[in-house]
Amino acid sequence: MQFQVLKAGSARQRTACAIVGIHEKASLTEAARRVDRAAGGAISRLLRRGDFSGKCAEVFPITALRRGPAERILLVGLGPKPAYGRKAYRRAVFAATQWLARTACTNAVSWLAADPVPKLDARYAVRHAVESVSNALYRIPDLKSGRKPPLPKLARFGIVVADADAEAAGRGLADGRGIAAGMARMKDLANLPANVCTPRYLADAARALAKEHPSVRAQVLDERAIAKLGMGSFLSVTRGSEEPPRLIVLEYHGGRKGEAPVALVGKGITFDTGGISLKQPTGMDEMKFDMSGAASVFGALKALATIAAPVNVVGIIPTCENMPGGRATKPGDIVTSMAGKTIEVLNTDAEGRLILCDAITYSRRFKPRAVVDIATLTGACVVALGAHYCGLFSADDKLAAALAAAGERADDRAWRMPVAEEYTELLKSNFADLANVAGREGGAITAACFLWKFADGLSWAHLDIAGSAYLTGTHKGSTGRPVPLLVDWLLHGA
Ligand code: BES
Ligand code: MN
Ligand code: ZN
């Protein structure tokens, strides 16, 4: 898809479809009035007839146009004016794109950002448009045989902004393109079945990313190298599997040479059966998404490299399968982490923290100015927050506030949850330095506190994306989150 910023003053060029936003029970916006005038009053006639209510994301095409530069006009509802903002704007762009994707339109021009969107400057208005269009056009690279539905014909998408906003809009275009490319990369990886997307497949994907972008370097460590590092906790998870583990290191250099990087640590369990603490069968297929944290690191680096963002970032991805087997780790087994702490594995299904703790320790060699781990870590986080907010855990108030603010701006929200000594107490073991699980209560918090134990002296945060990284049910699939949050944070100087 080719995106383009158009100035309102010069936007009389021909288009297959002009997209115009209409509020519920309100007069026409400035932009709508302009398009209406050019089309000889087609919009106001239609509204007078009462065919269109302006309910958020409702669409209505006007196709029999005799005048003006647009072959069609697509009205899209923006909802009631007082409630209008980022969410409604994104929903409207998404709905308009879904309609366009079903038509013969090869190009379209959106007038939604020509009017001010409350609390969005032009940079963000354009970026959110690019993201929403891209999300609406994303198709899972499925493995269905037989005839595929036709691909959308839409190939060019113009975004009209006020003349004075053109420069900021240009930056938003670059941000949006990068984030959309990053989200697509994350989705493609996470949507793959676990018999395709193995640790070795992810390693290849890392090399491919480095090949696409000279600013990205990939390094892959195999089982022997991982053992040599002393990652006994990571390796305890992979023992039941025939697939060998990998530790993937992706370095993006966009900032000054010698500037401390930000480390992004992504959980890369390509399938989580639970191990000997085997999961229930219902919905177990969704545990192919247990590498969503890893996929989000790929996505974030893809985005940063596309944008050429002026930061240094190192992505660290421990990846393996969690399987039962004759050699699998058993409840009660004690393993030694790279940091030297011994861990009693009371539940082999709490494997994410076991691979992440060693990856966090490994991140220290890059002397990072911040470490953020991203993981589908706990079902308890899904119970606590559902799908809309991810869990944000950090003892560093400034870092937590920066990540929460980035999530807000990016429309990829994170809700802060506590880390505190009272919870780490619950991870005590009679046999080792700590246990890998506490009780049922506060499960997302005790999981975070386990990781916190390995982040001593680091500026560290943890994102539990178990609820937000993928959708279940009829729309089952990766959401591409938290790529927008991470990239926004990194673009803001982290
Ligand atoms: N990958 C799961 C967490 C998960 C659950 C993600 C549901 C998405 C949806 C993780 O490895 C896990 O199994 N966690 C356990 C921890 C428990 C054993 C303390 C859980 O949440 O049940
Ligand atoms: Mn598990
Ligand atoms: Zn897991």
Coordinates of C-alpha atoms and ligand atoms in Angstrom, one line a residue:
M1 CA 0.0 0.0 0.0
Q2 CA 1.2 3.4 -0.9
F3 CA 0.3 6.2 1.5
Q4 CA 0.5 9.8 0.8
V5 CA -0.1 13.1 2.6
L6 CA -2.2 15.6 0.7
K7 CA -2.6 19.3 1.6
A8 CA -6.2 20.4 2.0
G9 CA -5.6 23.4 -0.3
S10 CA -4.4 21.3 -3.2
A11 CA -6.6 18.2 -2.7
R12 CA -8.9 18.6 -5.7
Q13 CA -7.3 15.8 -7.5
R14 CA -9.4 12.9 -8.8
T15 CA -10.0 9.9 -6.6
A16 CA -12.0 6.7 -6.8
C17 CA -13.4 7.5 -3.3
A18 CA -13.4 10.4 -0.9
I19 CA -13.9 9.4 2.7
V20 CA -15.8 11.9 4.7
G21 CA -16.5 11.8 8.5
I22 CA -20.0 12.7 9.8
H23 CA -20.8 13.2 13.4
E24 CA -24.0 11.9 15.0
K25 CA -26.6 14.7 15.3
A26 CA -24.2 17.5 14.3
S27 CA -23.7 19.9 11.4
L28 CA -21.1 19.0 8.7
T29 CA -17.5 19.4 9.6
E30 CA -15.3 21.9 7.7
A31 CA -13.8 19.1 5.5
A32 CA -17.2 17.5 4.9
R33 CA -18.6 20.9 3.7
R34 CA -15.7 21.2 1.2
V35 CA -16.3 17.8 -0.3
D36 CA -20.0 18.4 -0.3
R37 CA -19.6 21.7 -2.2
A38 CA -17.3 20.1 -4.8
A39 CA -19.9 17.3 -5.2
G40 CA -22.8 19.7 -5.8
G41 CA -24.4 19.1 -2.4
A42 CA -24.7 15.3 -2.6
I43 CA -23.8 14.9 1.1
S44 CA -26.2 17.4 2.5
R45 CA -29.0 16.1 0.3
L46 CA -28.4 12.6 1.6
L47 CA -28.3 13.6 5.2
R48 CA -31.5 15.6 4.9
R49 CA -33.2 12.5 3.7
G50 CA -32.1 10.8 7.0
D51 CA -30.4 7.8 5.5
F52 CA -27.2 8.1 7.6
S53 CA -27.0 8.6 11.3
G54 CA -23.3 9.1 11.9
K55 CA -23.0 6.3 14.4
C56 CA -19.4 5.5 15.0
A57 CA -17.9 3.3 12.2
E58 CA -21.2 3.2 10.2
V59 CA -20.5 3.5 6.5
F60 CA -22.6 4.7 3.6
P61 CA -21.4 5.1 0.0
I62 CA -22.7 7.7 -2.4
T63 CA -21.9 6.4 -5.8
A64 CA -24.1 8.1 -8.4
L65 CA -22.1 11.4 -8.4
R66 CA -22.3 13.7 -11.3
R67 CA -20.0 16.4 -10.1
G68 CA -16.7 16.8 -8.4
P69 CA -13.3 15.2 -8.3
A70 CA -14.4 12.0 -6.5
E71 CA -16.0 9.1 -8.3
R72 CA -17.6 8.0 -5.0
I73 CA -18.0 9.5 -1.5
L74 CA -17.9 7.2 1.5
L75 CA -19.6 8.6 4.5
V76 CA -18.3 7.2 7.7
G77 CA -19.8 7.8 11.2
L78 CA -17.6 9.5 13.8
G79 CA -20.2 9.1 16.6
P80 CA -21.3 11.9 18.9
K81 CA -19.1 14.9 18.7
P82 CA -18.4 15.2 22.5
A83 CA -17.1 11.6 22.6
Y84 CA -14.9 12.0 19.5
G85 CA -11.2 11.2 19.8
R86 CA -8.5 8.8 18.9
K87 CA -10.6 5.6 19.4
A88 CA -13.5 6.7 17.3
Y89 CA -11.2 8.1 14.6
R90 CA -9.3 4.8 14.3
R91 CA -12.5 2.8 14.2
A92 CA -13.9 5.1 11.5
V93 CA -10.8 4.7 9.3
F94 CA -10.8 0.9 9.9
A95 CA -14.4 0.6 8.9
A96 CA -14.0 2.7 5.8
T97 CA -11.0 0.6 4.7
Q98 CA -13.0 -2.6 5.3
W99 CA -15.6 -1.2 2.9
L100 CA -13.1 -0.1 0.4
A101 CA -11.5 -3.6 0.4
R102 CA -14.7 -5.1 -0.9
T103 CA -14.9 -2.7 -3.8
A104 CA -13.1 -2.1 -7.1
C105 CA -11.5 1.1 -5.7
T106 CA -7.8 1.2 -6.4
N107 CA -7.3 4.5 -4.5
A108 CA -9.0 6.6 -1.9
V109 CA -8.5 9.9 -0.1
S110 CA -9.4 10.3 3.5
W111 CA -10.7 13.7 4.7
L112 CA -10.9 12.6 8.4
A113 CA -7.6 14.2 9.4
A114 CA -8.4 17.4 7.6
D115 CA -10.5 18.3 10.6
P116 CA -8.9 18.5 14.0
V117 CA -9.2 15.2 15.9
P118 CA -9.4 16.0 19.7
K119 CA -6.1 15.3 21.5
L120 CA -4.4 14.2 18.2
D121 CA -1.9 16.4 16.4
A122 CA -1.4 15.9 12.7
R123 CA 1.6 13.6 13.2
Y124 CA -0.5 11.2 15.3
A125 CA -3.7 11.6 13.1
V126 CA -1.7 10.5 10.1
R127 CA 0.1 7.7 11.9
H128 CA -3.1 6.3 13.3
A129 CA -4.7 6.4 9.9
V130 CA -1.8 4.5 8.3
E131 CA -2.0 1.9 11.1
S132 CA -5.8 1.5 10.9
V133 CA -5.8 1.1 7.1
S134 CA -2.9 -1.4 7.3
N135 CA -4.7 -3.3 10.1
A136 CA -7.9 -3.5 8.1
L137 CA -6.1 -4.8 5.1
Y138 CA -3.9 -7.3 6.9
R139 CA -4.6 -10.9 5.8
I140 CA -3.3 -14.0 7.7
P141 CA -1.0 -16.0 5.4
D142 CA -3.3 -18.9 5.8
L143 CA -2.8 -22.5 4.6
K144 CA -6.2 -22.9 3.2
S145 CA -6.4 -24.9 0.0
G146 CA -8.9 -24.0 -2.7
R147 CA -9.9 -20.6 -4.1
K148 CA -8.8 -17.6 -2.0
P149 CA -11.1 -14.6 -1.7
P150 CA -9.9 -11.8 -4.1
L151 CA -7.3 -9.5 -2.7
P152 CA -8.4 -5.9 -2.0
K153 CA -7.6 -3.7 -5.1
L154 CA -6.8 -0.7 -2.9
A155 CA -3.3 0.3 -3.7
R156 CA -3.0 4.1 -2.9
F157 CA -4.3 5.9 0.1
G158 CA -4.2 9.7 0.5
I159 CA -4.6 11.5 3.8
V160 CA -5.7 15.1 3.6
V161 CA -4.3 17.4 6.3
A162 CA -4.4 21.2 6.8
D163 CA -1.7 22.9 4.8
A164 CA 0.1 24.1 7.9
D165 CA 0.3 20.5 9.2
A166 CA 2.0 19.0 6.2
E167 CA 5.4 18.6 7.8
A168 CA 4.2 17.0 11.0
A169 CA 2.0 14.8 8.8
G170 CA 5.0 13.6 6.9
R171 CA 6.7 12.4 10.1
G172 CA 3.4 10.7 11.0
L173 CA 3.4 9.0 7.7
A174 CA 6.9 7.6 8.2
D175 CA 6.0 6.5 11.8
G176 CA 2.8 4.8 10.6
R177 CA 4.5 3.0 7.8
G178 CA 7.1 1.6 10.1
I179 CA 4.7 0.6 12.8
A180 CA 2.4 -1.0 10.3
A181 CA 5.3 -3.0 8.8
G182 CA 6.4 -4.0 12.3
M183 CA 2.9 -5.1 13.3
A184 CA 2.5 -7.1 10.1
R185 CA 5.8 -8.8 10.8
M186 CA 4.7 -9.7 14.4
K187 CA 1.4 -11.0 13.2
D188 CA 2.9 -13.1 10.4
L189 CA 5.2 -14.8 12.8
A190 CA 2.7 -15.3 15.7
N191 CA 0.0 -16.6 13.4
L192 CA 2.1 -19.4 12.1
P193 CA 1.4 -22.8 13.5
A194 CA 4.0 -24.2 15.9
N195 CA 5.0 -27.0 13.5
V196 CA 6.3 -24.3 11.1
C197 CA 7.3 -21.6 13.6
T198 CA 10.0 -23.4 15.6
P199 CA 12.9 -21.9 17.4
R200 CA 15.0 -22.6 14.3
Y201 CA 12.4 -20.9 12.1
L202 CA 12.6 -17.8 14.4
A203 CA 16.4 -17.9 14.1
D204 CA 16.1 -17.8 10.3
A205 CA 13.6 -15.0 10.6
A206 CA 16.2 -13.1 12.6
R207 CA 18.8 -13.6 9.9
A208 CA 16.2 -12.5 7.2
L209 CA 15.5 -9.3 9.1
A210 CA 19.2 -8.5 9.3
K211 CA 19.4 -9.1 5.6
E212 CA 16.6 -6.8 4.8
H213 CA 18.0 -4.0 7.0
P214 CA 21.7 -3.2 7.1
S215 CA 21.1 -1.4 10.5
V216 CA 20.1 -4.7 12.0
R217 CA 22.5 -7.4 13.1
A218 CA 21.5 -11.0 14.0
Q219 CA 23.3 -13.5 16.1
V220 CA 22.0 -16.9 16.9
L221 CA 23.2 -19.1 19.8
D222 CA 22.6 -22.9 19.7
E223 CA 22.1 -25.2 22.6
R224 CA 25.8 -25.7 23.3
A225 CA 26.4 -22.0 23.4
I226 CA 23.4 -21.5 25.7
A227 CA 24.7 -24.2 28.0
K228 CA 28.1 -22.6 28.0
L229 CA 26.6 -19.4 29.2
G230 CA 25.2 -21.3 32.2
M231 CA 21.5 -20.8 31.3
G232 CA 20.3 -23.8 33.3
S233 CA 16.9 -22.2 33.9
F234 CA 16.3 -21.6 30.2
L235 CA 17.5 -25.1 29.3
S236 CA 15.3 -26.8 31.8
V237 CA 12.3 -25.8 29.8
T238 CA 13.5 -27.3 26.5
R239 CA 14.4 -30.7 27.9
G240 CA 11.1 -32.4 26.9
S241 CA 11.3 -31.3 23.3
E242 CA 12.9 -32.7 20.2
E243 CA 13.3 -29.2 18.8
P244 CA 16.5 -27.6 19.8
P245 CA 16.3 -24.2 21.5
R246 CA 17.9 -20.9 20.3
L247 CA 19.0 -17.7 21.9
I248 CA 18.5 -14.9 19.3
V249 CA 20.2 -11.6 19.6
L250 CA 19.0 -8.8 17.3
E251 CA 20.9 -5.5 17.4
Y252 CA 19.5 -2.3 15.8
H253 CA 21.9 0.6 15.5
G254 CA 20.2 3.9 14.7
G255 CA 21.5 6.0 17.5
R256 CA 24.9 7.4 18.4
K257 CA 27.8 5.0 18.5
G258 CA 28.5 4.0 22.1
E259 CA 25.1 5.1 23.3
A260 CA 23.7 2.6 25.7
P261 CA 21.0 0.5 24.1
V262 CA 17.5 -0.3 25.3
A263 CA 17.1 -4.1 25.7
L264 CA 13.8 -5.7 24.6
V265 CA 13.5 -9.3 25.9
G266 CA 10.8 -11.4 24.3
K267 CA 9.4 -14.7 25.4
G268 CA 9.7 -17.1 22.5
I269 CA 7.9 -20.3 23.6
T270 CA 6.9 -21.6 20.2
F271 CA 4.4 -24.0 21.8
D272 CA 3.5 -24.3 25.5
T273 CA 1.9 -27.6 26.4
G274 CA 2.6 -26.9 30.0
G275 CA 5.2 -29.7 30.1
I276 CA 4.7 -32.4 32.7
S277 CA 2.3 -30.0 34.4
L278 CA 0.2 -30.5 31.2
K279 CA -2.4 -28.0 30.2
Q280 CA -6.1 -28.8 29.6
P281 CA -6.9 -29.5 26.0
T282 CA -9.5 -26.8 25.5
G283 CA -7.9 -23.9 23.6
M284 CA -4.4 -25.4 23.8
D285 CA -3.9 -24.5 20.2
E286 CA -3.6 -20.9 21.3
M287 CA -0.4 -21.7 23.0
K288 CA 1.2 -21.3 19.5
F289 CA 0.9 -17.6 20.4
D290 CA 3.2 -18.1 23.4
M291 CA 6.0 -16.6 21.3
S292 CA 4.1 -13.3 20.9
G293 CA 6.7 -11.5 23.0
A294 CA 9.4 -12.7 20.7
A295 CA 7.4 -11.7 17.7
S296 CA 6.8 -8.2 19.1
V297 CA 10.6 -7.8 19.4
F298 CA 10.9 -8.7 15.7
G299 CA 8.1 -6.3 15.0
A300 CA 9.6 -3.4 17.0
L301 CA 13.0 -3.8 15.3
K302 CA 11.4 -4.0 11.9
A303 CA 9.5 -0.8 12.6
L304 CA 12.6 1.0 14.0
A305 CA 14.7 0.0 11.0
T306 CA 12.0 1.1 8.6
I307 CA 11.6 4.4 10.3
A308 CA 15.4 4.7 10.7
A309 CA 14.7 5.7 14.4
P310 CA 17.7 7.4 16.1
V311 CA 18.0 4.8 18.9
N312 CA 20.1 1.7 19.8
V313 CA 18.1 -1.3 20.7
V314 CA 19.1 -4.9 21.4
G315 CA 16.5 -7.6 21.1
I316 CA 17.0 -10.8 23.1
I317 CA 14.9 -13.8 22.4
P318 CA 15.1 -17.0 24.3
T319 CA 13.1 -19.5 22.2
C320 CA 12.1 -23.1 22.7
E321 CA 9.2 -25.5 23.1
N322 CA 7.7 -26.5 26.4
M323 CA 6.8 -30.2 26.0
P324 CA 6.4 -33.2 28.2
G325 CA 8.8 -36.1 27.5
G326 CA 11.0 -38.7 29.1
R327 CA 13.7 -36.2 29.8
A328 CA 11.4 -33.3 30.6
T329 CA 11.9 -31.3 33.8
K330 CA 9.6 -32.6 36.6
P331 CA 7.8 -30.7 39.3
G332 CA 10.3 -30.3 42.2
D333 CA 13.4 -30.4 40.0
I334 CA 15.9 -27.7 41.0
V335 CA 17.8 -25.8 38.3
T336 CA 20.5 -23.2 38.4
S337 CA 20.0 -19.9 36.5
M338 CA 22.7 -18.0 34.7
A339 CA 22.6 -15.5 37.6
G340 CA 23.5 -18.3 40.0
K341 CA 20.2 -18.4 41.8
T342 CA 18.7 -21.9 42.2
I343 CA 15.1 -22.3 41.3
E344 CA 12.7 -25.1 42.3
V345 CA 10.4 -25.8 39.4
L346 CA 7.1 -26.5 41.2
N347 CA 5.1 -26.1 38.1
T348 CA 6.6 -26.8 34.6
D349 CA 3.8 -24.7 33.1
A350 CA 5.3 -21.5 34.6
E351 CA 8.1 -21.8 32.0
G352 CA 8.1 -18.2 30.6
R353 CA 9.8 -16.8 33.7
L354 CA 12.3 -19.6 33.5
I355 CA 13.5 -18.6 30.1
L356 CA 13.2 -14.9 30.7
C357 CA 15.2 -14.7 33.9
D358 CA 18.3 -16.0 32.0
A359 CA 17.7 -13.7 29.1
I360 CA 17.4 -10.7 31.5
T361 CA 20.7 -11.7 33.0
Y362 CA 22.2 -12.0 29.6
S363 CA 21.0 -8.5 28.7
R364 CA 23.4 -7.1 31.3
R365 CA 26.4 -7.6 29.0
F366 CA 25.0 -4.8 26.7
K367 CA 24.9 -2.3 29.7
P368 CA 21.4 -1.3 28.7
R369 CA 19.9 1.9 29.9
A370 CA 16.5 0.1 30.2
V371 CA 15.3 -3.5 29.9
V372 CA 11.7 -4.3 29.0
D373 CA 10.6 -7.9 28.8
I374 CA 7.5 -8.7 26.8
A375 CA 5.7 -12.0 27.5
T376 CA 2.4 -13.9 27.3
L377 CA 3.3 -14.7 30.9
T378 CA 0.1 -15.5 32.9
G379 CA -3.5 -16.5 32.5
A380 CA -4.0 -14.5 35.7
C381 CA -3.2 -11.3 33.8
V382 CA -6.0 -12.1 31.3
V383 CA -8.3 -12.5 34.3
A384 CA -7.2 -9.2 35.7
L385 CA -7.2 -7.0 32.7
G386 CA -8.9 -8.8 29.8
A387 CA -7.8 -8.1 26.3
H388 CA -7.7 -4.3 26.1
Y389 CA -4.8 -3.3 28.5
C390 CA -1.7 -5.3 28.9
G391 CA -0.1 -5.5 32.3
L392 CA 2.7 -3.1 33.1
F393 CA 5.0 -3.9 36.0
S394 CA 8.0 -1.9 37.1
A395 CA 9.6 -0.7 40.3
D396 CA 10.9 2.3 38.3
D397 CA 8.2 5.0 38.4
K398 CA 9.7 7.0 35.6
L399 CA 10.0 4.1 33.2
A400 CA 6.5 2.9 34.1
A401 CA 5.0 6.3 33.5
A402 CA 6.9 6.6 30.1
L403 CA 5.6 3.2 28.9
A404 CA 2.0 3.9 30.1
A405 CA 2.1 7.3 28.3
A406 CA 3.4 5.7 25.1
G407 CA 0.7 3.1 25.3
E408 CA -1.9 5.9 25.6
R409 CA -0.6 7.8 22.6
A410 CA -0.2 4.7 20.5
D411 CA -3.7 3.4 21.4
D412 CA -2.0 0.3 22.7
R413 CA -2.6 0.7 26.3
A414 CA -0.9 -0.7 29.4
W415 CA -2.2 -0.7 32.9
R416 CA 0.3 -0.5 35.8
M417 CA 0.3 -3.3 38.3
P418 CA 2.4 -3.6 41.4
V419 CA 5.7 -5.2 42.2
A420 CA 6.4 -5.4 45.9
E421 CA 8.5 -7.4 48.4
E422 CA 5.3 -8.8 50.0
Y423 CA 4.7 -10.7 46.8
T424 CA 8.3 -11.9 46.3
E425 CA 8.0 -13.4 49.8
L426 CA 5.5 -15.9 48.3
L427 CA 8.1 -17.3 46.0
K428 CA 10.1 -18.8 48.9
S429 CA 11.2 -22.5 48.6
N430 CA 12.4 -24.9 51.3
F431 CA 14.9 -26.4 48.8
A432 CA 16.1 -23.6 46.5
D433 CA 16.7 -19.9 46.4
L434 CA 13.2 -19.4 45.0
A435 CA 10.2 -21.3 43.6
N436 CA 8.9 -20.6 40.1
V437 CA 5.3 -20.3 41.3
A438 CA 3.4 -18.9 44.3
G439 CA -0.3 -19.5 44.9
R440 CA -3.2 -18.7 42.6
E441 CA -3.7 -15.3 44.1
G442 CA -2.1 -12.4 42.3
G443 CA -0.6 -14.7 39.8
A444 CA 0.4 -12.0 37.3
I445 CA 2.1 -10.1 40.1
T446 CA 4.1 -13.0 41.6
A447 CA 5.2 -13.9 38.1
A448 CA 6.4 -10.3 37.6
C449 CA 8.1 -10.3 41.0
F450 CA 10.0 -13.5 40.0
L451 CA 11.5 -11.6 37.1
W452 CA 12.1 -8.6 39.2
K453 CA 14.4 -10.7 41.4
F454 CA 16.7 -11.0 38.3
A455 CA 16.6 -7.3 37.4
D456 CA 18.5 -6.0 40.4
G457 CA 20.2 -2.7 39.6
L458 CA 18.6 -2.6 36.1
S459 CA 16.0 -0.1 35.0
W460 CA 13.5 -2.8 34.2
A461 CA 9.9 -3.2 33.2
H462 CA 7.7 -6.2 32.3
L463 CA 4.8 -6.2 29.9
D464 CA 2.4 -9.2 30.4
I465 CA 0.6 -9.4 27.0
A466 CA -1.2 -12.7 27.6
G467 CA -4.6 -11.0 27.0
S468 CA -3.7 -8.4 24.4
A469 CA -1.3 -10.1 22.0
Y470 CA -3.9 -12.2 20.2
L471 CA -7.7 -12.5 19.8
T472 CA -9.6 -15.7 20.4
G473 CA -12.9 -16.9 18.8
T474 CA -13.9 -16.0 15.3
H475 CA -11.3 -13.4 14.9
K476 CA -8.5 -15.6 16.3
G477 CA -5.1 -14.2 15.4
S478 CA -2.3 -12.0 16.5
T479 CA -3.1 -8.3 17.2
G480 CA 0.4 -6.9 16.5
R481 CA 0.5 -5.5 20.0
P482 CA 2.5 -4.1 21.8
V483 CA 4.6 -3.1 18.8
P484 CA 2.9 0.4 18.6
L485 CA 3.6 1.0 22.4
L486 CA 7.2 -0.1 22.2
V487 CA 8.0 2.0 19.1
D488 CA 6.2 5.0 20.4
W489 CA 8.2 4.8 23.6
L490 CA 11.5 4.4 21.7
L491 CA 10.7 7.3 19.3
H492 CA 10.1 9.5 22.3
G493 CA 13.6 9.0 23.5
A494 CA 12.6 6.1 25.8
Ligands
BES1 N1 1.8 -19.1 28.4 C1 1.1 -19.2 29.6 C2 0.3 -18.0 30.0 C3 -1.0 -17.8 29.2 C4 -2.2 -18.4 29.6 C5 -0.9 -17.0 28.1 C6 -3.3 -18.1 28.9 C7 -2.1 -16.8 27.4 C8 -3.3 -17.3 27.8 C9 2.1 -19.5 30.7 O1 3.3 -20.1 30.4 C10 1.5 -20.3 31.8 O2 1.1 -21.4 31.5 N2 1.3 -19.7 33.0 C11 0.6 -20.3 34.0 C12 1.3 -20.0 35.3 C13 0.9 -20.8 36.5 C14 1.3 -22.2 36.3 C15 1.5 -20.2 37.7 C16 -0.8 -19.9 34.1 O3 -1.1 -18.7 33.8 O4 -1.7 -20.7 34.3
MN2 MN 3.0 -22.2 30.6
ZN3 ZN 3.8 -20.0 28.4

